[in-house]
């Protein structure tokens, strides 16, 4: 499957950012970009010895930005989102053309979108 962060999470995060800037930005023109960093998805088995092992779907995404009044040596302000993994057996993940994977990935990304919105005041300090 293609990484859904690109087509689902990033556009919704950009929309949330625009809404926040319209309501909280007070017309300030930010000089440093806010980045949605790399995201990782993994489906990891819990017990290799079991014929019906549970597999965990995990997601992690980073948000980062240089401070507005920082120098080239300033570190990034970093925030991350890593919701609790979802567990199911492999057959459940594979059923109906991986329908559970699609549903759960969207649910995990929605949790991270909510967290992203909450972290905007930290990331966008002037």
Tab-separated table of C-alpha atoms in Angstrom:
chain	number	residue	atom	x	y	z
A	1	UNK	CA	0.000	0.000	0.000
A	2	UNK	CA	1.096	3.557	-0.672
A	3	UNK	CA	1.876	5.614	2.427
A	4	UNK	CA	-1.487	7.238	3.311
A	5	UNK	CA	0.217	10.077	5.167
A	6	UNK	CA	0.923	11.809	1.852
A	7	UNK	CA	-2.619	11.757	0.487
A	8	UNK	CA	-4.664	11.906	3.697
A	9	UNK	CA	-2.724	13.291	6.647
A	10	UNK	CA	-0.668	16.033	4.978
A	11	UNK	CA	-3.595	17.795	3.211
A	12	UNK	CA	-5.715	17.697	6.376
A	13	UNK	CA	-2.805	18.983	8.473
A	14	UNK	CA	-2.305	21.848	5.995
A	15	UNK	CA	-5.994	22.678	6.271
A	16	UNK	CA	-5.809	22.642	10.095
A	17	UNK	CA	-2.736	24.883	9.915
A	18	UNK	CA	-4.556	27.415	7.701
A	19	UNK	CA	-7.509	27.484	10.107
A	20	UNK	CA	-5.160	28.012	13.067
A	21	UNK	CA	-3.244	30.793	11.306
A	22	UNK	CA	-6.496	32.542	10.358
A	23	UNK	CA	-7.778	32.477	13.928
A	24	UNK	CA	-4.562	32.684	15.991
A	25	UNK	CA	-1.820	33.987	13.698
A	26	UNK	CA	-2.835	37.664	13.937
A	27	UNK	CA	-1.421	38.263	10.459
A	28	UNK	CA	2.106	37.284	11.487
A	29	UNK	CA	4.229	36.140	8.537
A	30	UNK	CA	6.226	33.144	9.729
A	31	UNK	CA	9.749	32.968	8.349
A	32	UNK	CA	10.497	29.353	9.228
A	33	UNK	CA	8.481	26.537	7.638
A	34	UNK	CA	6.525	24.038	9.675
A	35	UNK	CA	7.403	20.563	8.437
A	36	UNK	CA	5.501	17.327	8.607
A	37	UNK	CA	8.391	14.943	8.817
A	38	UNK	CA	8.786	11.375	7.937
A	39	UNK	CA	6.110	8.968	9.012
A	40	UNK	CA	6.465	5.286	9.636
A	41	UNK	CA	3.929	2.540	9.378
A	42	UNK	CA	4.598	-1.003	10.474
A	43	UNK	CA	2.668	-4.212	10.876
A	44	UNK	CA	4.617	-6.285	13.385
A	45	UNK	CA	3.891	-9.810	14.553
A	46	UNK	CA	3.885	-10.405	18.288
A	47	UNK	CA	4.753	-14.106	18.383
A	48	UNK	CA	6.554	-15.819	15.536
A	49	UNK	CA	5.938	-19.280	17.042
A	50	UNK	CA	2.157	-18.967	16.914
A	51	UNK	CA	0.190	-19.998	13.834
A	52	UNK	CA	-2.395	-17.294	14.574
A	53	UNK	CA	-0.160	-14.546	15.950
A	54	UNK	CA	-1.507	-11.097	16.591
A	55	UNK	CA	-0.009	-8.329	14.475
A	56	UNK	CA	0.260	-4.730	15.633
A	57	UNK	CA	-0.301	-1.835	13.268
A	58	UNK	CA	1.885	1.080	14.411
A	59	UNK	CA	2.094	4.658	13.180
A	60	UNK	CA	4.436	7.519	14.007
A	61	UNK	CA	4.712	10.969	12.465
A	62	UNK	CA	6.901	13.962	13.353
A	63	UNK	CA	6.269	17.709	13.144
A	64	UNK	CA	9.174	20.111	13.393
A	65	UNK	CA	10.102	23.740	12.889
A	66	UNK	CA	13.064	26.038	13.496
A	67	UNK	CA	12.375	28.763	16.078
A	68	UNK	CA	11.337	32.072	14.530
A	69	UNK	CA	14.077	34.078	16.233
A	70	UNK	CA	16.678	31.340	16.141
A	71	UNK	CA	19.963	31.207	14.300
A	72	UNK	CA	21.259	28.663	11.825
A	73	UNK	CA	22.558	26.767	14.850
A	74	UNK	CA	19.180	26.617	16.574
A	75	UNK	CA	17.685	23.199	16.985
A	76	UNK	CA	14.268	22.299	15.724
A	77	UNK	CA	11.144	22.431	17.847
A	78	UNK	CA	9.972	18.831	17.500
A	79	UNK	CA	6.716	17.115	18.290
A	80	UNK	CA	5.679	13.573	17.460
A	81	UNK	CA	2.535	11.523	17.386
A	82	UNK	CA	2.530	7.798	17.961
A	83	UNK	CA	-0.925	6.473	18.885
A	84	UNK	CA	-1.414	3.173	20.653
A	85	UNK	CA	-0.975	0.301	18.176
A	86	UNK	CA	-3.965	-1.671	16.928
A	87	UNK	CA	-3.848	-5.466	17.205
A	88	UNK	CA	-5.517	-8.141	15.096
A	89	UNK	CA	-4.553	-11.469	13.607
A	90	UNK	CA	-3.093	-11.503	10.110
A	91	UNK	CA	-6.246	-12.949	8.549
A	92	UNK	CA	-8.278	-10.013	9.892
A	93	UNK	CA	-5.760	-7.540	8.457
A	94	UNK	CA	-5.882	-9.262	5.033
A	95	UNK	CA	-9.681	-9.703	4.780
A	96	UNK	CA	-11.585	-7.818	2.085
A	97	UNK	CA	-8.480	-6.417	0.375
A	98	UNK	CA	-6.969	-5.117	3.636
A	99	UNK	CA	-10.112	-3.175	4.592
A	100	UNK	CA	-9.163	-3.198	8.291
A	101	UNK	CA	-5.756	-1.718	7.450
A	102	UNK	CA	-7.422	1.137	5.560
A	103	UNK	CA	-9.922	1.848	8.353
A	104	UNK	CA	-7.341	1.696	11.117
A	105	UNK	CA	-4.752	3.790	9.272
A	106	UNK	CA	-7.306	6.548	8.837
A	107	UNK	CA	-8.303	6.313	12.505
A	108	UNK	CA	-4.652	6.537	13.616
A	109	UNK	CA	-4.010	9.502	11.324
A	110	UNK	CA	-7.125	11.253	12.661
A	111	UNK	CA	-5.738	10.855	16.187
A	112	UNK	CA	-2.483	12.439	15.022
A	113	UNK	CA	-4.340	15.260	13.287
A	114	UNK	CA	-6.035	16.070	16.574
A	115	UNK	CA	-2.673	15.996	18.343
A	116	UNK	CA	-1.130	18.146	15.584
A	117	UNK	CA	-3.820	20.787	16.130
A	118	UNK	CA	-3.094	20.778	19.869
A	119	UNK	CA	0.655	21.172	19.252
A	120	UNK	CA	0.370	24.129	16.880
A	121	UNK	CA	0.767	26.756	19.663
A	122	UNK	CA	4.055	25.066	20.677
A	123	UNK	CA	5.304	24.705	17.120
A	124	UNK	CA	4.301	28.215	16.065
A	125	UNK	CA	5.705	30.299	18.891
A	126	UNK	CA	6.729	33.731	17.611
